[in-house]
Coordinates of C-alpha atoms in Angstrom, one line a residue:
M1 CA -8.8 70.3 41.7
K2 CA -10.6 68.0 44.1
I3 CA -13.4 65.6 42.8
L4 CA -15.6 63.5 45.0
V5 CA -16.8 60.3 43.4
L6 CA -20.1 58.7 44.7
N7 CA -21.5 55.3 43.9
C8 CA -24.9 54.9 45.5
G9 CA -26.5 51.5 45.6
S10 CA -29.8 50.4 47.1
S11 CA -28.2 50.0 50.6
S12 CA -24.7 51.3 50.2
I13 CA -22.7 54.4 49.3
K14 CA -19.1 54.1 48.1
Y15 CA -17.0 57.2 47.9
A16 CA -13.5 58.4 47.0
L17 CA -12.0 61.9 47.1
Y18 CA -9.5 62.6 44.4
D19 CA -6.8 65.2 44.1
M20 CA -6.9 65.5 40.3
D21 CA -3.7 67.6 40.2
T22 CA -1.8 64.4 41.2
K23 CA -4.5 61.9 40.4
T24 CA -4.2 60.4 43.8
V25 CA -6.9 59.2 46.2
M26 CA -7.0 61.4 49.3
T27 CA -9.5 59.1 51.1
S28 CA -12.1 56.5 50.3
G29 CA -14.6 54.3 51.9
G30 CA -18.2 53.4 52.0
A31 CA -21.4 53.3 54.0
E32 CA -23.1 49.9 54.2
R33 CA -26.5 48.7 55.4
V34 CA -28.1 52.0 54.5
G35 CA -31.7 51.9 55.8
L36 CA -31.0 48.8 57.8
E37 CA -30.0 48.1 61.4
G38 CA -26.3 48.0 62.1
S39 CA -25.3 50.5 59.5
F40 CA -21.6 51.6 59.4
V41 CA -19.0 53.4 57.4
K42 CA -15.6 52.0 56.4
V43 CA -12.9 54.6 55.8
K44 CA -9.5 54.1 54.1
L45 CA -7.0 56.9 54.7
A46 CA -4.3 58.0 52.3
N47 CA -1.7 56.3 54.5
G48 CA -3.5 53.0 54.1
E49 CA -5.0 53.0 57.6
K50 CA -8.6 51.6 57.8
K51 CA -11.3 52.5 60.2
Q52 CA -14.9 51.3 60.7
I53 CA -17.4 53.7 62.3
M54 CA -20.8 52.6 63.4
H55 CA -23.5 55.2 62.6
D56 CA -27.2 55.1 62.1
I57 CA -27.9 55.7 58.4
P58 CA -31.7 55.5 57.8
E59 CA -31.5 56.9 54.2
H60 CA -29.1 58.2 51.6
T61 CA -29.1 61.9 52.5
E62 CA -28.0 61.1 56.1
G63 CA -25.3 58.8 54.7
V64 CA -23.9 61.4 52.3
K65 CA -24.1 64.0 55.2
F66 CA -22.1 61.7 57.5
I67 CA -19.5 61.0 54.7
F68 CA -19.2 64.8 54.3
S69 CA -18.6 65.2 58.0
L70 CA -15.8 62.5 57.9
L71 CA -14.1 64.3 55.0
T72 CA -13.7 67.4 57.2
D73 CA -13.3 65.6 60.6
P74 CA -10.3 67.1 62.6
K75 CA -8.8 63.7 63.2
I76 CA -9.4 61.6 60.0
G77 CA -10.6 64.2 57.6
V78 CA -8.5 65.3 54.6
I79 CA -10.0 68.7 53.8
K80 CA -10.9 71.7 56.1
D81 CA -14.0 72.8 54.3
L82 CA -16.5 71.2 51.9
K83 CA -16.1 74.2 49.6
E84 CA -12.7 72.6 48.7
I85 CA -14.7 70.1 46.6
D86 CA -14.9 71.3 43.0
A87 CA -17.5 68.8 41.8
V88 CA -19.1 65.4 42.4
G89 CA -19.0 62.6 39.9
H90 CA -21.7 59.9 40.2
R91 CA -21.8 56.3 38.9
M92 CA -25.1 56.1 37.1
V93 CA -26.1 52.6 36.2
H94 CA -28.6 52.7 33.3
G95 CA -28.8 55.6 30.8
G96 CA -30.8 53.6 28.3
E97 CA -30.4 55.0 24.8
K98 CA -30.5 58.5 26.1
F99 CA -26.8 58.9 27.1
N100 CA -23.7 57.8 25.2
K101 CA -21.3 59.9 27.2
S102 CA -20.9 61.5 30.7
V103 CA -22.9 64.6 31.3
V104 CA -23.4 67.5 33.8
L105 CA -26.5 66.6 35.8
T106 CA -29.0 69.4 35.1
D107 CA -32.6 69.2 36.1
E108 CA -33.4 68.3 32.5
V109 CA -30.9 65.5 32.4
L110 CA -32.1 64.1 35.7
K111 CA -35.7 64.1 34.4
V112 CA -34.6 62.0 31.4
F113 CA -32.5 59.7 33.7
E114 CA -35.6 59.1 35.9
E115 CA -37.4 57.9 32.8
C116 CA -34.8 55.0 32.5
S117 CA -35.7 53.7 36.0
D118 CA -37.9 51.0 34.7
L119 CA -34.8 49.4 33.1
A120 CA -32.9 49.4 36.4
P121 CA -35.4 49.6 39.3
L122 CA -32.9 48.7 42.0
H123 CA -30.0 50.9 40.8
N124 CA -31.3 54.1 39.1
P125 CA -33.5 55.3 42.0
A126 CA -30.5 54.8 44.4
N127 CA -28.2 56.7 42.1
L128 CA -30.7 59.5 42.0
K129 CA -30.9 59.6 45.8
G130 CA -27.2 60.3 45.9
V131 CA -27.5 63.2 43.5
N132 CA -30.4 64.7 45.4
A133 CA -28.5 64.3 48.7
V134 CA -25.6 66.3 47.4
K135 CA -28.0 68.9 45.9
E136 CA -29.6 69.3 49.3
L137 CA -26.4 69.5 51.3
L138 CA -24.3 71.5 48.8
P139 CA -26.7 73.4 46.5
G140 CA -25.0 74.8 43.4
L141 CA -22.1 72.3 43.3
T142 CA -21.5 70.9 39.8
Q143 CA -22.5 67.2 39.6
V144 CA -21.7 64.8 36.7
G145 CA -23.2 61.5 35.8
V146 CA -21.0 58.7 34.3
F147 CA -23.2 55.9 32.9
D148 CA -22.4 52.2 33.0
T149 CA -24.2 51.8 29.7
A150 CA -22.6 54.6 27.8
F151 CA -19.5 52.8 26.5
H152 CA -21.7 50.2 24.9
Q153 CA -23.8 52.6 22.8
T154 CA -21.5 52.1 19.8
M155 CA -22.8 48.6 19.4
P156 CA -24.5 48.0 16.0
P157 CA -28.2 47.0 15.9
K158 CA -27.3 43.4 14.9
A159 CA -25.5 43.1 18.3
Y160 CA -27.9 44.9 20.6
M161 CA -31.3 43.8 19.2
Y162 CA -33.3 40.8 20.5
A163 CA -35.2 38.6 18.1
I164 CA -38.6 39.5 19.7
P165 CA -41.5 41.5 18.2
Y166 CA -40.0 44.8 17.1
E167 CA -42.8 46.8 18.8
L168 CA -41.4 45.8 22.2
Y169 CA -38.2 47.6 21.3
E170 CA -40.1 50.6 20.0
K171 CA -42.5 50.8 23.0
Y172 CA -40.3 49.7 26.0
G173 CA -36.7 49.9 24.8
I174 CA -36.1 46.2 25.2
R175 CA -32.6 45.6 23.8
R176 CA -29.1 44.8 24.9
Y177 CA -27.5 47.7 26.8
G178 CA -24.5 46.2 28.6
F179 CA -23.0 47.2 31.9
H180 CA -19.5 47.7 33.5
G181 CA -19.0 50.2 30.7
T182 CA -16.8 52.5 32.7
S183 CA -14.5 49.6 33.6
H184 CA -14.4 48.3 30.0
R185 CA -13.6 51.8 28.8
Y186 CA -10.8 52.3 31.3
V187 CA -9.1 48.9 30.9
S188 CA -9.3 48.9 27.1
A189 CA -7.6 52.3 26.9
R190 CA -5.1 51.5 29.6
A191 CA -4.2 48.2 28.0
C192 CA -3.2 50.1 24.8
E193 CA -1.1 52.5 26.8
F194 CA 0.5 49.7 28.8
L195 CA 1.4 47.7 25.6
G196 CA 2.4 50.8 23.6
I197 CA -0.1 50.2 20.9
K198 CA -2.9 52.3 19.3
A199 CA -6.6 51.6 19.8
E200 CA -7.2 52.0 16.1
G201 CA -6.6 48.7 14.3
T202 CA -6.6 46.7 17.6
K203 CA -9.1 43.9 18.3
M204 CA -9.5 43.4 22.0
V205 CA -11.6 41.3 24.4
T206 CA -11.9 42.8 27.9
C207 CA -13.0 40.4 30.6
H208 CA -14.5 42.1 33.7
V209 CA -14.7 39.1 36.0
G210 CA -15.9 39.7 39.6
N211 CA -18.9 38.7 41.6
G212 CA -20.7 40.2 38.6
G213 CA -19.0 39.7 35.3
S214 CA -19.2 40.8 31.7
I215 CA -17.1 40.5 28.6
C216 CA -16.8 43.2 25.9
A217 CA -15.6 43.1 22.3
V218 CA -13.6 46.3 21.6
K219 CA -12.6 47.1 18.1
D220 CA -10.7 50.3 17.3
G221 CA -11.3 51.4 20.8
K222 CA -15.1 51.1 20.5
C223 CA -17.5 48.5 21.9
I224 CA -19.1 46.3 19.2
D225 CA -20.7 43.7 21.5
T226 CA -21.0 42.8 25.2
S227 CA -22.3 39.9 27.2
M228 CA -24.8 41.6 29.6
G229 CA -28.1 42.6 28.1
L230 CA -31.2 44.6 29.0
T231 CA -30.2 43.9 32.6
P232 CA -27.0 42.6 34.3
L233 CA -28.5 39.1 34.4
E234 CA -27.5 38.0 30.9
G235 CA -24.1 36.6 29.8
L236 CA -21.5 35.0 32.1
M237 CA -22.3 32.8 35.0
M238 CA -21.7 35.0 38.1
G239 CA -21.6 34.8 41.9
T240 CA -25.4 34.7 42.3
R241 CA -26.7 35.4 38.8
A242 CA -27.6 32.6 36.3
G243 CA -26.3 34.3 33.2
D244 CA -27.4 32.9 29.9
I245 CA -30.4 30.6 30.2
D246 CA -33.1 29.3 27.9
G247 CA -36.2 31.5 28.1
G248 CA -38.3 28.3 28.0
A249 CA -36.4 27.1 31.1
V250 CA -37.5 30.3 32.9
T251 CA -41.2 29.8 32.2
F252 CA -40.9 26.0 33.0
I253 CA -39.4 26.8 36.4
E254 CA -42.0 29.5 37.1
K255 CA -44.8 26.9 36.5
K256 CA -43.1 24.1 38.5
L257 CA -42.4 26.3 41.5
G258 CA -45.4 28.5 41.2
L259 CA -43.4 31.7 41.1
D260 CA -44.5 35.2 39.9
A261 CA -42.2 37.5 38.0
D262 CA -40.6 38.9 41.1
G263 CA -40.0 35.5 42.6
M264 CA -38.4 34.3 39.3
S265 CA -36.2 37.4 39.2
N266 CA -35.0 36.8 42.7
L267 CA -34.2 33.2 41.9
L268 CA -32.1 34.1 38.8
N269 CA -30.4 37.1 40.3
K270 CA -29.8 36.1 43.9
K271 CA -30.0 32.3 44.2
S272 CA -28.4 31.1 41.0
G273 CA -24.9 31.2 39.4
V274 CA -22.0 29.9 41.4
A275 CA -24.0 30.0 44.7
G276 CA -26.9 28.0 43.2
L277 CA -24.6 25.2 42.1
T278 CA -22.5 25.0 45.2
G279 CA -25.2 25.4 47.8
G280 CA -24.3 29.0 48.8
K281 CA -20.7 29.7 48.0
S282 CA -20.6 32.8 45.7
D283 CA -17.0 33.8 46.3
M284 CA -14.7 32.1 43.8
R285 CA -11.9 31.9 46.4
D286 CA -14.2 29.7 48.5
V287 CA -15.2 27.6 45.5
E288 CA -11.6 27.1 44.5
A289 CA -10.7 25.9 48.0
A290 CA -13.7 23.5 48.0
A291 CA -12.8 22.1 44.6
K292 CA -9.3 21.4 45.8
E293 CA -10.8 19.5 48.7
G294 CA -12.8 17.2 46.3
D295 CA -16.2 19.0 46.3
D296 CA -17.7 17.8 43.0
R297 CA -20.3 20.6 42.8
A298 CA -17.6 23.2 43.4
R299 CA -15.5 21.7 40.7
L300 CA -18.5 21.7 38.3
A301 CA -19.2 25.4 39.1
Q302 CA -15.5 26.2 38.4
D303 CA -15.6 24.3 35.1
M304 CA -18.8 26.1 34.0
Y305 CA -17.5 29.5 35.1
F306 CA -14.2 29.1 33.1
Y307 CA -16.0 27.6 30.1
R308 CA -18.4 30.5 29.6
I309 CA -15.6 33.0 29.7
K310 CA -13.6 31.0 27.1
K311 CA -16.7 30.7 24.9
Y312 CA -17.3 34.4 24.9
I313 CA -13.7 35.2 24.0
G314 CA -13.9 32.8 21.1
A315 CA -17.2 34.3 19.9
Y316 CA -16.0 37.8 20.1
A317 CA -12.8 36.9 18.2
A318 CA -15.0 35.6 15.5
A319 CA -17.2 38.7 15.6
M320 CA -14.2 41.0 15.2
G321 CA -12.5 38.9 12.6
G322 CA -9.5 38.3 14.7
L323 CA -7.9 39.0 18.1
D324 CA -4.9 41.0 19.3
V325 CA -5.4 41.4 23.1
I326 CA -7.2 39.7 25.9
V327 CA -7.6 41.8 29.1
F328 CA -8.5 40.4 32.6
T329 CA -9.8 42.8 35.2
A330 CA -12.0 43.1 38.4
G331 CA -11.7 41.0 41.5
V332 CA -11.5 37.5 40.1
G333 CA -9.9 38.6 36.8
E334 CA -7.1 40.5 38.6
N335 CA -6.4 38.0 41.4
Q336 CA -7.4 34.4 40.5
I337 CA -4.4 32.9 38.8
G338 CA -6.1 29.5 38.2
M339 CA -9.1 31.1 36.4
R340 CA -6.8 32.9 33.9
S341 CA -4.8 29.8 33.3
E342 CA -7.9 27.6 32.6
V343 CA -9.5 30.1 30.4
C344 CA -6.4 30.5 28.2
K345 CA -5.7 26.8 28.0
D346 CA -5.9 25.2 24.5
M347 CA -6.3 28.6 22.8
E348 CA -3.1 28.3 20.7
F349 CA -5.4 28.1 17.6
L350 CA -6.3 31.8 18.3
G351 CA -2.7 32.8 18.7
V352 CA -2.6 32.7 22.5
L353 CA 0.6 31.3 23.9
F354 CA 0.2 31.4 27.7
D355 CA 3.1 31.7 30.2
E356 CA 2.2 30.1 33.5
E357 CA 5.2 31.7 35.3
K358 CA 4.3 35.2 34.2
N359 CA 0.7 34.5 35.3
K360 CA 1.7 34.3 38.9
V361 CA 0.6 37.9 39.6
R362 CA -2.3 39.4 41.6
G363 CA -3.7 42.9 41.4
E364 CA -1.0 44.4 39.2
E365 CA -0.5 45.3 35.6
A366 CA 1.3 42.5 33.8
V367 CA 1.7 40.7 30.5
I368 CA 0.9 37.0 31.2
S369 CA 1.3 35.6 27.7
A370 CA 4.6 34.3 26.3
D371 CA 7.0 36.7 24.6
D372 CA 6.3 35.1 21.2
S373 CA 2.5 35.0 21.6
R374 CA 0.7 36.7 18.7
V375 CA -2.2 37.6 21.0
K376 CA -1.1 39.5 24.1
V377 CA -2.8 38.5 27.4
V378 CA -2.7 41.1 30.1
V379 CA -3.9 41.9 33.6
I380 CA -5.1 45.5 34.0
P381 CA -6.6 46.4 37.4
T382 CA -9.7 48.5 36.8
D383 CA -10.2 51.9 38.2
E384 CA -13.8 53.0 37.6
E385 CA -13.5 55.7 40.2
L386 CA -10.6 57.4 38.5
M387 CA -12.5 57.2 35.2
I388 CA -15.5 58.9 36.8
A389 CA -13.3 61.6 38.4
T390 CA -11.5 62.2 35.1
D391 CA -14.8 62.6 33.2
T392 CA -16.0 65.0 35.9
M393 CA -12.9 67.1 35.7
N394 CA -13.0 67.2 31.9
L395 CA -16.7 68.4 32.0
L396 CA -15.9 71.3 34.3

């Protein structure tokens, strides 16, 4: 069985074609700068070879069409006919309270999904464009939606509600939804498999730390709290997002700078976080290098970044009444040795005994806590695409 996974952003289309009989990636890649000048597609072949192909991609349908042509290309393609694709699985960002699991994308489901667009105006319409592009090019092919928010729908009201007038929740659905759910679901389950333990009875904190980051409290295999909120802005300090900030500070800045709502959103989402503190550096590798060279603002950004991760781990350990496992995943979580070391420093009181030697790993599954540590600390590379492909296959 062959499953195509699509992740359509506002100006990008990531894809991966899976052979689900062997659970291997046949090919993957992504279109970038969709709707902009200089658009191109990167392709990674099964043998690891990479190619970049310049191609005019004015909108998503053309992008999907070009990706389809690459899949069947005589030189770099991996299938002879598009009919070999059994289904398409889509990453869908915001399902609101409507979806607590992956679903086949019928017209009725898509109508409900459109109603959630107010909650994710940049992401949901782009996701929908990908679905419609496939529908136009391959009518009748089964399509499945896998929602970023679905895993977090097990949170209790005390965790997801905001202390604002209740009518705002009733009328507009303003509450905590959480994101990166597909990643948190994958790594929490995989960590149990890797450690040879059962999800039931296990208290785990999963740390998805990349340019965007979120932390999740997972008890008995279910999410009971997460750091992102109504939007992906809340929670950890991120590459360009501010994360947690006093609402009064937001209105204060608006008045001082004369910003409207869109201007304030742009400042908090695109000009803040690590980039805002360092003067433009949003990649933690660049920040780490600058800090080592004596850049005080880079060092401050690092300290704040690590501190907030540590603080959430402690808070979620308290919320669950204990802690058994800490998982690090995503770009920074999987690869930045120093981050993991700093976050786990001075956490012996929680039962964490860290092993600096074991921590010298990048991008591979590993236990990085000491053998006698009561709390196991592990690195689990995330695989959201495989999770989407698996859900899609199971729904066929």
